[in-house]
Coordinates of C-alpha atoms and ligand atoms in Angstrom, one line a residue:
M1182 CA 4.3 22.8 103.5
A1183 CA 2.6 25.6 105.1
T1184 CA 5.0 25.2 108.2
L1185 CA 8.0 24.5 106.0
T1186 CA 7.2 28.0 104.1
S1187 CA 6.6 29.9 107.5
L1188 CA 10.1 28.5 109.0
L1189 CA 11.8 29.6 105.7
L1190 CA 10.2 32.9 105.6
T1191 CA 11.5 33.8 109.4
A1192 CA 14.8 32.1 108.6
L1193 CA 15.2 35.1 105.8
A1194 CA 14.0 37.6 108.4
V1195 CA 16.5 36.9 111.1
S1196 CA 19.4 36.2 109.4
V1197 CA 22.5 38.7 109.4
S1198 CA 24.7 36.8 106.9
A1199 CA 26.4 38.0 103.8
T1200 CA 25.2 36.9 100.6
V1201 CA 23.9 39.3 97.5
E1202 CA 21.5 40.8 100.0
N1203 CA 24.4 42.1 102.2
P1204 CA 27.4 42.0 100.2
K1205 CA 29.5 44.1 102.8
T1206 CA 30.3 41.0 104.8
Q1207 CA 32.0 39.3 101.7
P1208 CA 33.0 42.3 99.4
T1209 CA 34.9 40.3 97.1
P1210 CA 35.7 36.4 96.3
P1211 CA 37.3 34.3 99.2
M1212 CA 40.9 33.1 98.5
G1213 CA 43.0 30.6 100.4
F1214 CA 43.9 27.2 100.6
N1215 CA 41.8 23.7 100.7
N1216 CA 43.7 20.3 101.0
W1217 CA 41.0 18.3 99.2
A1218 CA 42.0 18.0 95.6
R1219 CA 45.5 17.5 96.5
F1220 CA 45.3 15.4 99.5
M1221 CA 41.9 14.0 99.8
C1222 CA 41.6 12.3 103.2
N1223 CA 45.1 12.1 104.0
L1224 CA 45.0 15.1 106.3
N1225 CA 46.5 16.2 109.6
E1226 CA 47.4 18.7 111.7
T1227 CA 51.1 19.0 110.6
L1228 CA 49.8 19.3 106.8
F1229 CA 47.7 22.8 107.8
V1230 CA 50.8 24.0 109.9
K1231 CA 53.3 23.7 107.4
T1232 CA 51.1 24.8 104.9
A1233 CA 50.2 28.2 107.1
D1234 CA 54.1 28.5 107.3
A1235 CA 54.7 28.3 103.9
M1236 CA 51.9 30.6 102.9
V1237 CA 53.4 33.4 105.0
S1238 CA 57.0 32.7 104.1
K1239 CA 56.2 32.5 100.5
G1240 CA 53.9 35.9 100.6
L1241 CA 50.8 34.0 99.7
L1242 CA 49.1 35.4 102.8
A1243 CA 50.2 38.9 101.7
A1244 CA 48.8 38.3 98.4
G1245 CA 45.3 37.9 99.8
Y1246 CA 45.1 34.1 100.5
D1247 CA 43.9 34.2 103.7
N1248 CA 41.6 31.2 104.2
I1249 CA 42.9 28.1 105.4
N1250 CA 40.0 25.1 104.9
L1251 CA 40.0 21.4 106.3
D1252 CA 37.9 19.0 103.8
D1253 CA 36.4 15.9 104.6
C1254 CA 37.8 13.4 107.0
W1255 CA 38.7 15.5 109.9
L1256 CA 36.2 13.8 112.4
L1257 CA 35.6 10.9 114.3
R1258 CA 32.9 8.1 113.2
E1259 CA 31.0 8.9 116.1
R1260 CA 29.6 12.0 118.0
N1261 CA 30.1 12.1 121.8
A1262 CA 27.6 11.5 124.5
K1263 CA 26.4 15.3 124.1
K1264 CA 25.7 14.2 120.4
E1265 CA 28.9 16.7 119.5
L1266 CA 31.0 16.1 116.6
Q1267 CA 34.6 15.6 117.5
W1268 CA 37.8 15.8 115.9
D1269 CA 40.1 12.8 115.0
P1270 CA 42.7 13.3 117.9
E1271 CA 45.1 11.0 116.2
L1272 CA 45.1 13.4 113.3
F1273 CA 44.7 16.4 115.3
P1274 CA 46.7 15.9 118.6
H1275 CA 46.5 19.2 119.7
G1276 CA 43.1 19.5 118.7
I1277 CA 41.0 21.8 116.4
P1278 CA 40.6 24.8 118.6
W1279 CA 44.4 24.8 118.7
L1280 CA 44.8 24.7 115.1
A1281 CA 42.2 27.5 114.5
D1282 CA 44.4 29.4 117.1
Y1283 CA 47.5 28.6 115.4
L1284 CA 46.1 30.1 112.0
H1285 CA 44.3 33.2 113.5
T1286 CA 47.5 34.0 115.3
R1287 CA 49.3 34.3 111.8
G1288 CA 46.2 36.2 110.2
F1289 CA 44.5 33.6 108.3
K1290 CA 40.6 32.3 108.8
F1291 CA 39.8 28.9 109.7
G1292 CA 37.5 26.9 107.3
I1293 CA 35.9 23.5 108.1
Y1294 CA 33.9 20.9 106.2
E1295 CA 30.7 19.3 106.9
N1296 CA 27.7 18.0 105.2
A1297 CA 24.1 18.7 104.8
G1298 CA 23.0 15.2 104.6
N1299 CA 23.1 12.9 107.4
M1300 CA 26.7 11.4 106.7
T1301 CA 29.4 13.3 104.8
C1302 CA 30.9 12.0 101.7
G1303 CA 33.6 10.1 103.1
W1304 CA 31.0 8.4 105.8
Y1305 CA 31.5 10.4 109.0
P1306 CA 28.5 11.9 110.7
G1307 CA 26.8 14.7 108.9
S1308 CA 24.7 17.4 110.3
Q1309 CA 21.3 16.5 109.1
D1310 CA 19.1 17.1 112.2
H1311 CA 22.3 18.2 114.2
E1312 CA 22.2 21.9 112.5
E1313 CA 22.0 24.0 115.5
I1314 CA 24.5 22.0 117.7
D1315 CA 27.0 21.9 115.3
A1316 CA 27.1 25.5 114.5
K1317 CA 27.8 26.3 118.0
T1318 CA 30.5 23.4 118.4
F1319 CA 31.9 25.4 115.3
E1320 CA 31.5 28.3 116.8
S1321 CA 33.2 27.6 120.4
W1322 CA 36.2 26.0 118.0
G1323 CA 36.8 29.4 116.2
V1324 CA 35.7 28.1 112.7
D1325 CA 35.1 31.2 110.0
Y1326 CA 34.1 29.7 107.1
L1327 CA 31.9 26.4 106.1
K1328 CA 31.9 24.0 103.2
L1329 CA 28.7 22.2 103.4
D1330 CA 28.5 19.5 101.1
G1331 CA 25.3 17.4 99.9
C1332 CA 26.1 13.7 100.4
H1333 CA 23.6 11.1 102.0
M1334 CA 20.7 13.6 102.2
D1335 CA 17.6 11.6 103.9
L1336 CA 14.5 12.7 102.7
Q1337 CA 12.1 13.8 105.3
K1338 CA 8.4 14.8 105.8
G1339 CA 7.8 13.9 102.4
R1340 CA 10.0 16.4 100.9
S1341 CA 11.5 15.9 97.4
Y1342 CA 15.3 15.5 96.8
Y1343 CA 15.3 19.3 95.8
E1344 CA 13.0 20.2 98.6
E1345 CA 15.4 18.3 101.2
F1346 CA 18.2 20.4 99.9
E1347 CA 16.8 23.7 100.1
Y1348 CA 15.3 22.9 103.2
R1349 CA 18.7 22.0 104.9
Y1350 CA 20.8 25.2 103.1
K1351 CA 18.6 27.3 104.2
L1352 CA 18.2 25.9 107.8
W1353 CA 21.8 26.3 108.0
H1354 CA 21.6 29.9 106.8
K1355 CA 18.9 30.6 109.8
V1356 CA 21.2 28.7 112.4
M1357 CA 24.3 30.8 111.5
G1358 CA 22.4 34.1 111.6
N1359 CA 22.0 33.1 115.4
L1360 CA 25.7 33.1 115.7
K1361 CA 27.6 36.1 117.1
K1362 CA 29.6 36.0 113.4
P1363 CA 27.8 34.0 110.5
F1364 CA 30.4 31.7 109.0
I1365 CA 31.3 32.3 105.4
F1366 CA 29.0 29.9 103.9
S1367 CA 30.1 27.5 100.9
Q1368 CA 27.5 25.5 99.6
S1369 CA 27.5 22.5 97.4
A1370 CA 24.1 22.4 97.1
P1371 CA 24.0 23.1 93.1
A1372 CA 26.5 20.6 92.4
Y1373 CA 24.1 18.0 93.3
F1374 CA 21.4 19.1 90.6
S1375 CA 24.3 20.0 87.7
P1376 CA 24.1 18.9 84.3
N1377 CA 26.8 16.0 84.7
F1378 CA 25.1 14.6 87.8
H1379 CA 22.0 14.5 86.0
L1380 CA 22.6 13.4 82.2
D1381 CA 19.0 12.5 82.1
K1382 CA 17.3 15.5 83.6
N1383 CA 16.9 19.0 82.7
N1384 CA 18.3 21.8 84.2
T1385 CA 15.5 23.3 86.2
D1386 CA 16.5 22.1 89.6
W1387 CA 20.0 23.2 89.0
Y1388 CA 18.8 26.9 88.0
R1389 CA 16.2 27.1 91.1
T1390 CA 19.1 25.9 93.5
M1391 CA 21.4 29.1 92.0
E1392 CA 18.6 31.3 92.6
Y1393 CA 18.4 30.3 96.1
V1394 CA 22.3 29.9 97.2
R1395 CA 23.1 33.3 96.2
K1396 CA 20.9 34.5 98.8
N1397 CA 21.9 32.2 101.2
G1398 CA 25.5 32.3 101.3
E1399 CA 28.6 33.7 99.9
L1400 CA 29.4 31.3 97.4
A1401 CA 28.3 27.7 95.9
R1402 CA 30.2 24.8 94.1
H1403 CA 27.9 25.0 91.1
S1404 CA 28.9 21.6 89.5
D1405 CA 31.8 18.9 89.4
D1406 CA 34.6 18.6 91.9
I1407 CA 38.2 19.3 90.0
K1408 CA 39.7 16.3 89.3
V1409 CA 42.2 15.2 92.2
Y1410 CA 45.5 14.5 92.1
S1411 CA 45.4 10.8 93.2
T1412 CA 42.7 8.5 94.6
L1413 CA 45.5 6.2 95.8
A1414 CA 46.4 5.3 99.0
N1415 CA 50.0 5.9 98.4
Q1416 CA 49.0 9.4 97.0
T1417 CA 51.2 8.8 93.6
F1418 CA 50.2 11.4 91.4
E1419 CA 47.6 9.8 88.6
P1420 CA 48.2 11.7 85.3
G1421 CA 45.5 12.4 82.9
G1422 CA 42.3 14.3 82.6
H1423 CA 43.3 17.2 84.5
W1424 CA 43.3 19.9 81.6
D1425 CA 39.7 18.5 80.8
S1426 CA 38.3 18.8 84.0
M1427 CA 39.5 22.4 84.2
M1428 CA 37.8 22.9 81.0
N1429 CA 34.5 21.4 81.9
N1430 CA 34.4 23.6 85.3
Y1431 CA 35.3 26.6 83.0
G1432 CA 32.2 25.3 80.8
M1433 CA 29.9 25.2 83.7
E1434 CA 30.6 28.6 85.1
V1435 CA 30.1 30.4 81.8
R1436 CA 26.6 29.3 81.9
L1437 CA 25.7 31.1 85.2
A1438 CA 27.2 34.5 85.1
R1439 CA 23.8 36.1 85.7
Y1440 CA 23.7 34.6 89.3
Q1441 CA 26.9 36.5 90.4
S1442 CA 27.0 39.9 92.0
C1443 CA 29.3 41.3 95.1
G1444 CA 28.5 39.2 97.8
F1445 CA 28.0 35.7 96.1
Y1446 CA 30.3 34.0 94.2
N1447 CA 29.9 31.2 91.4
D1448 CA 32.6 28.8 92.4
P1449 CA 34.2 26.4 89.6
D1450 CA 36.3 24.5 92.3
F1451 CA 40.2 24.9 93.3
L1452 CA 42.9 26.0 91.6
T1453 CA 45.5 22.8 90.6
I1454 CA 49.0 24.1 91.2
D1455 CA 51.5 21.2 91.5
W1456 CA 49.8 18.9 89.1
P1457 CA 52.6 17.4 87.1
D1458 CA 50.9 16.8 84.0
L1459 CA 49.8 20.5 83.5
S1460 CA 51.9 22.9 81.5
M1461 CA 52.9 26.0 83.1
D1462 CA 50.9 27.8 80.4
E1463 CA 47.8 25.3 81.7
K1464 CA 48.3 26.4 85.1
K1465 CA 48.6 30.3 84.3
T1466 CA 45.3 29.7 82.2
H1467 CA 43.4 28.1 85.2
F1468 CA 44.5 31.2 87.3
A1469 CA 43.8 33.9 84.6
L1470 CA 40.2 32.4 84.0
W1471 CA 39.4 32.1 87.7
S1472 CA 40.4 35.5 88.3
S1473 CA 38.6 36.9 85.0
F1474 CA 35.2 35.3 86.5
S1475 CA 36.2 36.9 90.2
A1476 CA 35.6 33.4 91.4
P1477 CA 37.0 32.2 94.7
L1478 CA 41.0 31.5 94.4
I1479 CA 41.1 28.4 96.8
L1480 CA 44.6 26.7 96.3
S1481 CA 45.0 23.1 96.3
A1482 CA 48.3 21.9 96.5
W1483 CA 51.4 21.0 98.5
I1484 CA 52.2 24.8 99.2
P1485 CA 55.8 24.1 101.0
D1486 CA 57.3 22.7 97.8
L1487 CA 55.8 25.0 95.5
K1488 CA 58.3 26.6 93.1
K1489 CA 59.3 30.0 92.5
E1490 CA 57.6 30.6 89.3
D1491 CA 54.4 29.1 91.0
I1492 CA 54.5 31.7 93.6
E1493 CA 55.3 34.4 91.2
Y1494 CA 52.0 34.0 89.0
L1495 CA 49.8 33.3 91.9
T1496 CA 50.8 36.3 93.3
N1497 CA 50.5 38.7 90.5
K1498 CA 49.3 41.8 91.6
D1499 CA 47.5 42.9 88.4
I1500 CA 45.3 39.7 87.9
I1501 CA 44.4 39.3 91.7
A1502 CA 43.2 43.0 91.3
V1503 CA 41.1 41.8 88.6
D1504 CA 39.8 38.9 90.4
Q1505 CA 38.9 41.2 93.7
D1506 CA 37.7 44.0 91.5
A1507 CA 34.7 46.1 93.4
L1508 CA 32.2 45.1 90.6
C1509 CA 32.7 41.7 91.1
E1510 CA 31.5 41.0 87.7
Q1511 CA 32.3 37.6 86.4
A1512 CA 33.7 37.7 82.6
T1513 CA 31.2 36.5 79.8
L1514 CA 31.8 35.3 76.5
V1515 CA 32.0 37.3 73.5
S1516 CA 32.7 34.5 71.3
Q1517 CA 33.7 30.6 70.9
D1518 CA 34.4 28.8 67.8
G1519 CA 36.0 25.8 69.3
D1520 CA 39.3 27.0 69.2
I1521 CA 39.5 30.4 70.7
D1522 CA 37.3 31.8 73.5
V1523 CA 37.3 35.2 74.0
L1524 CA 35.8 37.0 77.3
T1525 CA 35.4 40.5 78.9
K1526 CA 34.1 42.4 81.9
N1527 CA 33.9 45.5 83.2
L1528 CA 36.2 46.8 86.1
A1529 CA 35.3 49.3 88.9
N1530 CA 37.7 51.9 87.8
G1531 CA 36.0 52.0 84.5
D1532 CA 38.2 50.2 82.3
R1533 CA 37.7 46.9 80.2
L1534 CA 38.8 43.0 80.6
L1535 CA 39.9 41.3 77.7
T1536 CA 40.8 37.6 78.1
V1537 CA 41.5 34.9 75.3
L1538 CA 42.0 31.4 75.8
N1539 CA 43.6 28.9 73.2
R1540 CA 42.0 25.8 73.9
S1541 CA 43.4 23.9 71.0
D1542 CA 46.7 22.6 70.5
K1543 CA 48.6 24.8 68.1
T1544 CA 49.9 28.3 67.8
K1545 CA 48.2 31.0 65.6
S1546 CA 47.3 34.7 66.1
T1547 CA 43.9 35.9 66.1
T1548 CA 42.5 39.8 65.8
I1549 CA 39.5 40.9 68.1
S1550 CA 38.1 44.2 66.8
L1551 CA 37.5 47.0 69.5
T1552 CA 33.6 46.6 68.6
R1553 CA 33.7 43.1 69.9
L1554 CA 34.8 44.5 73.3
G1555 CA 32.0 46.4 73.6
L1556 CA 33.9 49.8 72.5
D1557 CA 33.8 52.7 70.2
S1558 CA 35.7 51.4 67.2
S1559 CA 36.9 55.0 66.4
G1560 CA 38.8 55.6 69.8
F1561 CA 42.3 55.5 70.9
Y1562 CA 43.1 52.9 73.9
K1563 CA 46.1 51.5 75.9
A1564 CA 46.2 47.7 76.8
K1565 CA 48.3 46.5 79.6
D1566 CA 49.1 43.0 79.5
L1567 CA 48.6 41.8 82.9
W1568 CA 51.1 39.1 82.7
T1569 CA 54.3 41.3 81.4
G1570 CA 53.2 44.4 82.7
K1571 CA 53.6 46.1 79.3
T1572 CA 51.6 48.7 77.7
S1573 CA 50.7 49.2 74.3
S1574 CA 48.7 51.4 72.2
V1575 CA 45.5 50.2 70.4
K1576 CA 43.5 51.3 67.6
K1577 CA 40.5 49.4 66.1
A1578 CA 41.8 45.8 66.8
I1579 CA 44.1 43.9 69.4
E1580 CA 45.9 41.3 68.2
V1581 CA 46.7 38.1 69.8
K1582 CA 49.0 35.4 69.5
L1583 CA 49.0 32.5 71.8
R1584 CA 50.5 28.8 72.3
T1585 CA 48.4 25.8 72.7
H1586 CA 45.9 26.2 76.1
Q1587 CA 47.6 29.8 76.8
T1588 CA 45.7 32.6 77.9
T1589 CA 46.5 36.5 77.4
I1590 CA 44.6 38.8 80.1
L1591 CA 44.6 42.5 79.1
R1592 CA 43.4 45.8 80.6
I1593 CA 42.2 48.2 78.5
S1594 CA 41.9 51.6 79.3
T1595 CA 41.6 55.1 77.3
S1596 CA 44.6 56.5 76.1
E1597 CA 44.7 58.7 78.7
G1598 CA 44.1 56.2 81.2
K1599 CA 41.6 58.6 83.3
N1600 CA 38.0 58.6 81.8
N1601 CA 35.7 55.7 81.9
L1602 CA 35.2 53.6 78.9
T1603 CA 31.6 53.7 77.4
I1604 CA 30.9 50.4 77.1
T1605 CA 27.9 48.6 74.8
P1606 CA 27.5 45.0 76.3
T1607 CA 28.4 42.8 73.3
G1608 CA 29.2 39.0 72.9
Q1609 CA 27.1 35.9 72.1
I1610 CA 23.7 34.8 73.7
F1611 CA 23.4 31.2 74.2
N1612 CA 21.2 28.7 75.6
T1613 CA 22.8 27.4 78.8
F1614 CA 21.4 23.9 78.3
S1615 CA 22.0 23.1 74.7
L1616 CA 25.0 25.6 74.4
N1617 CA 23.7 26.7 71.0
C1618 CA 24.3 30.6 70.0
L1619 CA 21.5 32.7 69.0
T1620 CA 22.4 33.3 65.0
E1621 CA 21.2 35.8 62.3
S1622 CA 20.3 33.5 59.5
T1623 CA 20.4 35.3 56.0
S1624 CA 19.4 32.3 54.2
H1625 CA 16.0 33.6 53.0
S1626 CA 15.6 36.8 51.4
S1627 CA 14.3 38.0 54.9
S1628 CA 16.6 37.7 58.1
S1629 CA 15.2 35.1 60.5
V1630 CA 17.2 33.8 63.6
K1631 CA 18.2 30.4 65.0
F1632 CA 20.2 28.7 67.3
T1633 CA 23.2 27.0 66.1
G1634 CA 26.7 25.8 67.1
C1635 CA 28.9 28.7 68.5
N1636 CA 31.2 29.5 65.8
A1637 CA 32.5 33.5 66.5
A1638 CA 31.0 34.7 63.3
D1639 CA 29.6 38.2 63.6
E1640 CA 25.9 36.7 62.9
Q1641 CA 26.4 35.4 66.5
V1642 CA 27.8 38.8 68.2
W1643 CA 25.2 40.8 69.5
Q1644 CA 25.2 44.2 71.0
I1645 CA 22.4 45.3 73.6
A1646 CA 22.1 48.7 73.9
S1647 CA 20.7 50.3 77.4
T1648 CA 17.3 51.1 75.4
G1649 CA 16.8 47.2 75.6
L1650 CA 17.5 46.8 71.5
V1651 CA 19.2 43.5 70.7
S1652 CA 21.4 43.7 67.4
P1653 CA 24.2 41.7 65.7
L1654 CA 27.3 42.9 64.5
S1655 CA 26.2 41.2 60.9
S1656 CA 23.3 43.6 60.5
N1657 CA 21.8 46.7 61.7
K1658 CA 18.8 45.3 62.2
C1659 CA 16.9 44.5 65.9
L1660 CA 15.6 41.1 67.2
S1661 CA 11.9 41.8 67.1
V1662 CA 8.7 39.7 68.1
D1663 CA 5.6 39.5 65.6
D1664 CA 3.0 36.8 66.4
G1665 CA 5.4 34.5 68.1
K1666 CA 7.6 34.6 65.4
V1667 CA 11.5 36.0 65.9
S1668 CA 13.0 38.1 63.4
L1669 CA 15.3 41.0 62.7
E1670 CA 13.6 44.4 61.9
R1671 CA 14.8 47.9 61.0
C1672 CA 15.7 49.2 64.7
S1673 CA 13.2 51.3 66.4
E1674 CA 13.2 52.0 70.1
K1675 CA 9.6 52.8 70.2
D1676 CA 8.5 49.6 69.0
K1677 CA 8.0 47.6 72.3
S1678 CA 8.2 44.3 70.2
Q1679 CA 11.5 45.1 69.9
V1680 CA 12.9 46.1 73.6
W1681 CA 14.0 42.9 75.7
S1682 CA 14.8 42.8 79.3
Y1683 CA 16.9 40.0 81.0
G1684 CA 17.7 38.8 84.6
V1685 CA 18.8 36.3 87.0
S1686 CA 15.9 34.4 85.6
G1687 CA 17.9 33.8 82.3
N1688 CA 15.0 34.9 80.5
L1689 CA 14.9 37.2 77.6
V1690 CA 11.4 38.9 77.8
N1691 CA 10.2 40.7 74.9
G1692 CA 8.4 44.3 75.9
A1693 CA 5.2 43.8 73.7
K1694 CA 3.5 41.1 75.2
G1695 CA 5.9 39.6 77.8
L1696 CA 6.9 36.6 75.6
C1697 CA 9.7 34.8 76.3
L1698 CA 12.9 34.3 73.6
E1699 CA 12.9 30.5 73.1
E1700 CA 15.1 27.8 71.2
G1701 CA 13.0 26.4 68.8
S1702 CA 13.9 23.2 67.1
K1703 CA 14.4 24.9 63.7
S1704 CA 14.1 28.8 64.4
A1705 CA 14.0 31.1 67.4
V1706 CA 10.4 31.6 68.6
A1707 CA 8.6 33.8 71.4
K1708 CA 6.3 32.0 73.7
K1709 CA 4.9 32.2 77.1
C1710 CA 7.2 32.5 79.7
G1711 CA 7.8 28.9 81.7
Y1712 CA 9.6 28.5 85.0
D1713 CA 13.5 27.9 84.2
L1714 CA 12.8 26.1 81.2
D1715 CA 15.7 24.5 79.3
S1716 CA 14.5 26.1 76.2
Q1717 CA 14.1 29.8 77.6
V1718 CA 17.5 30.1 79.7
F1719 CA 20.3 32.1 78.2
A1720 CA 23.6 33.6 78.9
L1721 CA 24.2 36.9 77.8
P1722 CA 27.1 39.2 77.6
G1723 CA 27.9 41.0 81.0
G1724 CA 27.1 44.7 81.9
V1725 CA 23.3 44.2 80.8
K1726 CA 21.0 45.7 83.6
L1727 CA 19.3 42.9 85.0
E1728 CA 15.6 43.3 85.5
N1729 CA 13.5 40.3 85.6
Ligands
LIG478 C1 50.3 14.3 107.3 O1 50.1 14.5 106.1 C2 50.8 14.2 104.9 C3 50.1 14.3 103.8 O2 48.9 13.5 103.3 C4 51.7 13.3 105.0 O3 52.8 13.4 104.4 C5 52.7 12.9 106.7 O4 53.2 11.9 106.5 C6 51.1 13.1 107.5 N1 52.0 13.4 109.0 C7 51.5 12.8 109.9 C8 52.2 13.0 111.1 O5 50.7 12.2 110.0
LIG479 C1 21.1 8.3 106.2 O1 19.7 8.4 105.4 C2 19.7 7.1 104.7 C3 18.8 7.3 103.8 O2 17.5 7.8 104.2 C4 19.4 6.2 105.7 O3 19.4 5.0 105.0 C5 20.7 5.7 106.6 O4 20.0 4.9 107.7 C6 20.6 7.4 107.2 N1 21.8 6.9 108.4 C7 21.9 7.5 109.5 C8 23.4 7.5 110.0 O5 21.0 8.3 110.0
LIG480 C1 12.4 19.4 84.2 O1 12.4 18.7 85.5 C2 11.6 19.0 86.4 C3 12.2 17.9 87.7 O2 13.0 17.2 87.6 C4 10.1 18.5 86.3 O3 9.4 18.5 87.1 C5 9.9 19.3 85.0 O4 8.5 18.9 84.6 C6 10.6 19.1 83.9 N1 10.4 20.1 82.9 C7 10.2 19.9 81.7 C8 10.1 21.3 80.7 O5 10.7 18.8 81.0
LIG481 C1 51.1 3.5 94.7 O1 49.8 2.6 94.6 C2 49.8 1.9 93.4 C3 48.3 1.1 93.3 O2 48.0 0.4 94.4 C4 50.8 1.0 92.4 O3 50.4 0.8 91.3 C5 52.0 2.1 92.4 O4 52.9 1.4 92.1 C6 52.2 2.8 94.0 N1 53.3 3.6 93.9 C7 54.4 3.9 94.7 C8 55.4 4.9 94.3 O5 54.5 2.9 95.5
LIG482 C1 34.0 55.9 86.6 O1 32.8 55.1 87.3 C2 33.2 54.8 88.6 C3 31.9 53.5 88.8 O2 30.8 54.0 88.2 C4 32.9 55.9 89.3 O3 33.0 55.8 90.6 C5 33.9 57.1 89.1 O4 33.6 58.2 89.3 C6 33.9 57.5 87.2 N1 35.3 58.0 86.9 C7 35.3 58.7 85.9 C8 36.6 60.0 85.8 O5 34.4 59.2 85.5
LIG483 C1 45.1 32.6 69.4 C2 45.5 31.3 68.7 O1 46.8 31.3 68.9 N1 44.8 30.3 68.5 C3 45.0 29.4 68.0 C4 45.0 28.2 69.1 O2 45.4 26.9 68.5 C5 44.4 26.7 67.2 C6 44.7 24.8 67.0 O3 45.0 24.5 66.1 C7 44.5 27.5 66.3 O4 43.8 27.2 65.0 C8 44.6 28.8 66.6 O5 44.4 29.8 65.5

């Protein structure tokens, strides 16, 4: 264990890669193309050449989609005599370096796929114990971006499954630090510890993995693959489950906002553009949500046949600007009631984003108060609809009307459009394991707090003051701890038992005795802080200063 630790420390010391610790290398989330969800192993040189040409001619490159990435199955089943990886010459007759050059000449970066385990998911040679030679090979081929998957991990030297992953992904980070220029590093490690991969387990290893990948690379695939177009050899489209897959990945992403900051991006997987069973509203929802998250925008589609209306929304400048915003904030939930999700985030020029999703299958309208957006409700504002470009003035509340599975995305600014907005982080506080919301409960004479299903009531929408006070919209009382009991009391900044801090750990830590908020079976309690415990890890509205 001692040697492992010292090796890892060296890894951190020598590296010059990006990550949250050096955000300048990848200051905003990557955009581009990957073949996997659309074509799986049916890839070849022609596919990438035609894709690149179409991305140029259709304006996608100019809009910012400048990475072209291969996924699995590009290689031969055997390494050569020098133990180097080899491309499949039938699929890539001119060779990978030729393809990299073709892409570079046109202004793209070139991405490749490998695997941290000893074989790729498609049973081609993996990089385990070949990290250094593979990094050098990729560098000599002109690779700029590496997606590193996590199939077939061979546990070595007594390491646990978790430890082998951590060791291999950190080793890759170290090895890339010795290259002239480290690759953009897309890490699949968290997906292998995510809730649907381990239905029988707690989330501890998922959270631990998220904590190290943000210091180890530029993005991480945190959970399930988006459902592919077809698993059939003849590539006939298989309908069904694609909207659910998108909502599943969305539901994973909202649990993880605390890990993202400029330099590292949570990756909810590809945008699926030409799936015939997704309506235009659904495809636009996918794009609007991913952009609200400042998530990577990696298209998986047959680009040459994309329709004009697809290109039009994919190149929407105002929405891409939200994705590429210099604050890199991931939008967080104000509320969820089963049908409507309301999300917000801050933007670098001082504006506020409002994103509203109708998950359900009917049309109706909803009203969102300015208070819920974290704004002073006595002010006057402007709202720009980023789909239509139309601006309207706003007072007190914003009314939204949505078709089924439609998403509205608005940019709110002061009525003069100049000054920065003053924001109070406002929204639901939910347990990222149970998904229950912190709720003021007034069933007894005194206010208590417990965790219940999220319903968007004022009892579940919390304001977090810069002083650390936490108060629901339903009362002007503050979350407080006394003797391990959590209650709502008359607010007082001087009372340390009402001052809370929050950070990448996901713990809400009380200022009086350093106890952690915990979801108890009957009510919210405060207990000694554990390490990434299911009962103590929460998602909070964005904009809260991260401290622990
Ligand atoms: C390349 O791949 C595409 C997509 O799978 C396929 O339609 C095409 O026939 C392939 N072309 C060659 C030359 O293999
Ligand atoms: C990869 O690891 C697995 C699991 O330890 C092992 O069974 C297999 O033989 C290894 N394969 C190669 C090619 O090293
Ligand atoms: C959570 O899972 C980890 C690893 O699987 C285990 O070591 C730990 O004891 C579990 N924690 C709890 C509170 O059950
Ligand atoms: C594609 O393959 C599936 C499964 O083998 C088959 O059911 C289907 O008819 C095929 N479609 C076409 C267009 O050949
Ligand atoms: C708004 O905030 C940004 C970021 O904090 C700052 O750079 C800018 O100067 C502010 N603008 C005004 C008008 O206060
Ligand atoms: C904002 C909005 O229109 N929401 C509607 C979405 O669809 C559900 C489904 O029935 C309605 O209840 C919502 O009001």
